[in-house]
Amino acid sequence: MIGRRRSMHQNARILALACVLVLAGSSAVGAQEATAEPELVVAGSDHGVDMALDPDGYRHIVSSDLNDARMRPVGDLWYATDRGGAWSTQKLLEGDGWDLAWHHPAIAVDGEGSVHIAVVRAVAGFDPEVTEGIYYLTDEGRDPGDFGSPVKVAGKDMTDPSLAVVDGVHYLVYDKHARLGNRSSPAPAILKTDHSGSLVDHRLAEDGWDALVRADPSGRAHIVFQSASADGGGSVLRYVQVDPDTGEPTRSRRIPGTGDAWSSAALAVDPSGQPHVAWATE
């Protein structure tokens, strides 16, 4: 599929350059000025990292360590937080070399401070995109940092989750890994939400990838994803809102100026509910 993803080797190098560092800023200085040295909180994270802030401003990080010091696949899932006043790190799920890896984690913190994590489970030593599905963990209803056992929420070949939780409602977006050379098999982008009380799938696009979701203070979820352009010769970014009353996604709209937006995008929502999107082109 043309332009669908970079190779996994390229992704690993890019992510390895961005080891899990936290750089704190100060509201008393300009937004571009850093006021603290980076802090290394998890080493060796080369296959996915995500961060969320809780209502008190504490930081929560998940990361996947795909390789250990012996350069063999491991795939452990790590969680770090400074909620206790100092950084603490714990291994949530353990990979076992060639047979299992946890990667591409996503994290969200709700208004009560509970932490929610979605993560892909895959065979580590072969193709990490051939997945066994997406799993969910949370410390909601338990002591902080006690995540219990993972629960499978999406099936085989599903990957690249992004997660938002607001007012007790979960919004999980992800896509199906495209099989090289198999154009007859759809690789959709999907929204899964329990707005109705049970998990329901909504197909955002027949062919979509790199989906992101963020929620605004009103409870409305905002989603961006990449999709093949109408002429099939490139990709564009598309935008979707989720109705906070019904949980139904709106019809997707192309974001102007995003022709051939091969690289992943970034999404943020300000306090007024206005979405902001950034992307790179090649």
Coordinates of C-alpha atoms in Angstrom, one line a residue:
M1 CA 0.0 0.0 0.0
I2 CA 1.6 3.2 -1.2
G3 CA 3.0 5.4 1.6
R4 CA 1.2 3.6 4.3
R5 CA 4.1 3.3 6.9
R6 CA 7.8 3.6 7.3
S7 CA 9.6 0.4 7.9
M8 CA 9.8 -0.9 11.5
H9 CA 13.6 -0.4 11.4
Q10 CA 13.2 3.3 10.6
N11 CA 10.6 3.6 13.4
A12 CA 13.0 2.0 15.9
R13 CA 15.8 4.4 15.1
I14 CA 13.6 7.5 15.3
L15 CA 12.1 6.5 18.6
A16 CA 15.5 5.5 20.1
L17 CA 16.6 9.1 19.5
A18 CA 13.8 10.2 21.7
C19 CA 14.6 8.2 24.9
V20 CA 12.1 8.8 27.6
L21 CA 13.1 12.2 28.8
V22 CA 11.0 14.7 30.7
L23 CA 11.7 18.4 30.3
A24 CA 9.8 20.6 32.7
G25 CA 9.0 24.2 31.9
S26 CA 8.0 27.2 34.0
S27 CA 4.9 29.4 33.5
A28 CA 7.0 32.4 34.7
V29 CA 9.2 32.3 31.5
G30 CA 8.6 32.3 27.8
A31 CA 7.0 29.2 26.4
Q32 CA 10.2 28.3 24.5
E33 CA 12.6 28.5 27.4
A34 CA 13.4 25.3 29.3
T35 CA 14.0 25.7 33.0
A36 CA 15.3 22.2 33.9
E37 CA 17.7 19.6 32.7
P38 CA 16.1 16.5 31.1
E39 CA 15.4 13.7 33.4
L40 CA 16.1 10.1 32.3
V41 CA 13.2 8.1 33.8
V42 CA 13.3 4.9 31.7
A43 CA 16.3 3.7 29.6
G44 CA 16.2 1.7 26.4
S45 CA 12.7 2.6 25.3
D46 CA 12.8 2.2 21.5
H47 CA 9.4 1.0 20.5
G48 CA 6.8 3.4 21.7
V49 CA 6.4 6.0 24.4
D50 CA 3.5 8.1 25.5
M51 CA 2.8 10.6 28.3
A52 CA -0.2 12.2 30.0
L53 CA -0.7 14.7 32.8
D54 CA -3.2 14.2 35.6
P55 CA -5.4 16.9 37.0
D56 CA -2.7 17.9 39.6
G57 CA -0.1 18.3 36.9
Y58 CA 1.9 15.1 37.7
R59 CA 3.3 13.2 34.8
H60 CA 2.6 9.6 33.7
I61 CA 4.7 7.8 31.1
V62 CA 4.4 4.4 29.4
S63 CA 7.1 2.9 27.2
S64 CA 8.1 -0.3 25.5
D65 CA 11.6 -1.7 25.7
L66 CA 12.0 -3.8 22.6
N67 CA 15.7 -4.7 23.1
D68 CA 17.8 -5.4 26.1
A69 CA 21.6 -5.0 26.5
R70 CA 22.2 -8.2 24.6
M71 CA 20.3 -6.8 21.6
R72 CA 17.6 -9.4 21.6
P73 CA 13.8 -8.7 21.6
V74 CA 12.3 -8.3 25.0
G75 CA 9.2 -6.1 24.7
D76 CA 8.6 -5.1 28.4
L77 CA 6.0 -2.5 29.2
W78 CA 7.2 0.1 31.7
Y79 CA 5.3 2.8 33.6
A80 CA 6.8 5.8 35.3
T81 CA 5.3 8.7 37.3
D82 CA 6.3 11.6 39.5
R83 CA 2.9 11.5 41.3
G84 CA 4.6 10.7 44.6
G85 CA 6.8 13.7 44.4
A86 CA 9.8 11.8 43.0
W87 CA 10.0 9.6 39.9
S88 CA 9.1 5.9 40.4
T89 CA 9.3 3.3 37.7
Q90 CA 7.7 -0.1 37.5
K91 CA 7.5 -2.9 34.9
L92 CA 3.8 -3.6 34.2
L93 CA 4.1 -6.4 31.7
E94 CA 7.0 -8.6 30.7
G95 CA 8.1 -9.7 27.3
D96 CA 9.7 -13.1 26.9
G97 CA 12.2 -12.7 24.1
W98 CA 11.2 -14.1 20.7
D99 CA 7.6 -15.1 21.6
L100 CA 6.0 -12.0 23.0
A101 CA 6.4 -8.2 23.0
W102 CA 4.3 -5.3 24.3
H103 CA 4.7 -2.2 22.1
H104 CA 3.1 1.0 20.9
P105 CA 1.6 1.9 24.3
A106 CA -0.9 4.7 24.8
I107 CA -1.8 6.4 28.1
A108 CA -4.6 8.6 29.4
V109 CA -5.5 10.0 32.8
D110 CA -9.1 10.8 33.6
G111 CA -10.5 13.7 35.8
E112 CA -10.2 11.6 38.9
G113 CA -6.6 10.8 38.4
S114 CA -7.0 7.2 37.4
V115 CA -4.5 6.0 34.7
H116 CA -5.6 4.1 31.6
I117 CA -3.2 2.3 29.2
A118 CA -3.7 0.5 25.9
V119 CA -0.8 -1.5 24.4
V120 CA -0.2 -3.9 21.5
R121 CA 0.8 -7.5 22.0
A122 CA 2.9 -9.0 19.3
V123 CA 5.5 -11.6 18.4
A124 CA 8.7 -9.8 19.1
G125 CA 11.3 -11.5 17.0
F126 CA 9.7 -11.6 13.7
D127 CA 7.3 -8.8 12.5
P128 CA 6.1 -6.7 15.5
E129 CA 3.1 -5.5 13.4
V130 CA 1.7 -9.0 13.2
T131 CA -0.2 -8.5 16.4
E132 CA -2.3 -10.6 18.7
G133 CA -4.4 -7.6 19.5
I134 CA -4.7 -4.6 21.8
Y135 CA -4.9 -4.9 25.5
Y136 CA -6.1 -2.5 28.2
L137 CA -5.0 -1.9 31.8
T138 CA -6.1 0.6 34.4
D139 CA -5.6 1.4 38.1
E140 CA -9.1 2.8 38.3
G141 CA -10.8 1.4 41.5
R142 CA -7.5 0.2 42.9
D143 CA -4.5 1.7 44.6
P144 CA -2.6 4.1 42.3
G145 CA -0.1 2.1 40.3
D146 CA -2.0 -1.2 40.7
F147 CA -3.0 -2.1 37.2
G148 CA -4.2 -5.6 37.6
S149 CA -4.3 -7.9 34.6
P150 CA -4.5 -6.8 31.0
V151 CA -7.8 -7.2 29.2
K152 CA -8.0 -7.8 25.4
V153 CA -10.1 -5.1 23.7
A154 CA -9.2 -5.4 20.0
G155 CA -8.4 -8.5 17.9
K156 CA -5.6 -9.9 15.7
D157 CA -3.7 -7.5 13.5
M158 CA -4.9 -4.4 15.3
T159 CA -2.2 -1.9 16.2
D160 CA -1.2 1.8 16.9
P161 CA -3.7 2.6 19.7
S162 CA -4.5 6.1 21.0
L163 CA -6.7 6.6 24.1
A164 CA -8.8 9.2 25.8
V165 CA -11.0 8.9 28.9
V166 CA -13.4 11.6 30.0
D167 CA -16.4 11.4 32.4
G168 CA -16.0 7.6 32.6
V169 CA -16.2 7.1 28.9
H170 CA -13.3 5.5 27.0
Y171 CA -12.4 6.5 23.4
L172 CA -9.9 4.1 21.8
V173 CA -8.7 4.5 18.2
Y174 CA -6.5 2.2 16.3
D175 CA -6.0 0.6 12.9
K176 CA -5.5 -2.7 11.3
H177 CA -2.1 -3.5 10.0
A178 CA -2.0 -3.6 6.2
R179 CA -0.5 -6.8 4.8
L180 CA 2.0 -6.0 2.1
G181 CA 0.8 -6.8 -1.3
N182 CA -2.7 -7.7 -0.1
R183 CA -4.9 -4.8 -1.5
S184 CA -8.1 -6.9 -1.2
S185 CA -8.0 -6.9 2.6
P186 CA -9.3 -3.6 4.1
A187 CA -7.1 -2.0 6.7
P188 CA -9.6 0.3 8.5
A189 CA -9.2 3.0 11.2
I190 CA -11.5 2.2 14.0
L191 CA -13.0 4.0 17.0
K192 CA -14.1 1.8 20.0
T193 CA -16.1 3.5 22.8
D194 CA -18.2 2.4 25.7
H195 CA -20.3 5.6 25.6
S196 CA -23.5 3.4 25.4
G197 CA -22.3 1.3 28.4
S198 CA -20.7 -1.5 26.4
L199 CA -17.9 -1.3 23.8
V200 CA -19.0 -0.5 20.3
D201 CA -16.9 -0.2 17.2
H202 CA -17.2 2.6 14.7
R203 CA -15.3 2.4 11.4
L204 CA -13.7 5.7 10.7
A205 CA -12.3 4.8 7.3
E206 CA -12.0 1.7 5.1
D207 CA -8.3 2.5 4.8
G208 CA -6.9 4.6 7.6
W209 CA -3.9 4.7 9.9
D210 CA -2.0 6.7 12.6
A211 CA -5.2 7.7 14.4
L212 CA -5.0 10.0 17.4
V213 CA -7.8 10.9 19.9
R214 CA -8.0 13.7 22.4
A215 CA -10.9 14.9 24.5
D216 CA -11.9 18.4 25.5
P217 CA -13.3 19.6 28.8
S218 CA -16.9 19.3 27.6
G219 CA -16.4 15.5 27.0
R220 CA -16.2 15.8 23.2
A221 CA -13.6 13.5 21.6
H222 CA -11.5 14.8 18.6
I223 CA -9.8 12.4 16.2
V224 CA -7.4 12.8 13.3
F225 CA -6.1 10.0 11.1
Q226 CA -4.3 9.5 7.8
S227 CA -6.2 8.0 4.9
A228 CA -5.5 7.3 1.2
S229 CA -6.3 10.3 -1.0
A230 CA -9.2 10.0 -3.4
D231 CA -6.9 9.5 -6.4
G232 CA -5.0 6.7 -4.6
G233 CA -1.7 8.4 -5.2
G234 CA -1.0 9.7 -1.7
S235 CA -2.4 10.3 1.8
V236 CA -4.3 13.1 3.5
L237 CA -5.2 13.9 7.1
R238 CA -8.9 13.7 8.1
Y239 CA -10.7 15.0 11.2
V240 CA -13.6 13.5 13.1
Q241 CA -15.6 14.7 16.2
V242 CA -17.5 12.3 18.5
D243 CA -20.8 13.6 19.7
P244 CA -20.6 13.7 23.5
D245 CA -24.3 12.9 23.8
T246 CA -24.6 9.9 21.5
G247 CA -21.0 8.7 21.2
E248 CA -21.4 8.7 17.4
P249 CA -18.6 10.0 15.2
T250 CA -19.3 12.7 12.6
R251 CA -18.5 12.2 9.0
S252 CA -14.7 12.7 8.5
R253 CA -13.5 15.9 6.8
R254 CA -10.2 16.4 5.0
I255 CA -7.9 18.8 6.8
P256 CA -6.9 21.5 4.2
G257 CA -3.4 21.5 3.0
T258 CA -2.5 17.9 4.0
G259 CA -1.9 16.4 0.6
D260 CA 0.8 13.7 0.8
A261 CA 1.1 13.9 4.6
W262 CA 3.1 10.8 4.9
S263 CA 4.5 11.4 8.4
S264 CA 2.6 11.1 11.6
A265 CA 0.6 14.0 13.0
A266 CA 0.2 15.5 16.4
L267 CA -3.1 16.6 18.0
A268 CA -4.0 18.8 21.0
V269 CA -7.2 20.3 22.1
D270 CA -7.3 23.7 24.0
P271 CA -9.5 24.5 27.0
S272 CA -12.1 26.0 24.7
G273 CA -12.4 22.7 22.8
Q274 CA -10.6 23.9 19.7
P275 CA -8.4 21.2 18.1
H276 CA -4.9 21.9 16.9
V277 CA -3.1 19.7 14.4
A278 CA 0.5 19.5 13.4
W279 CA 2.0 17.3 10.7
A280 CA 5.1 16.8 8.6
T281 CA 5.4 16.1 4.9
E282 CA 8.2 14.4 3.0

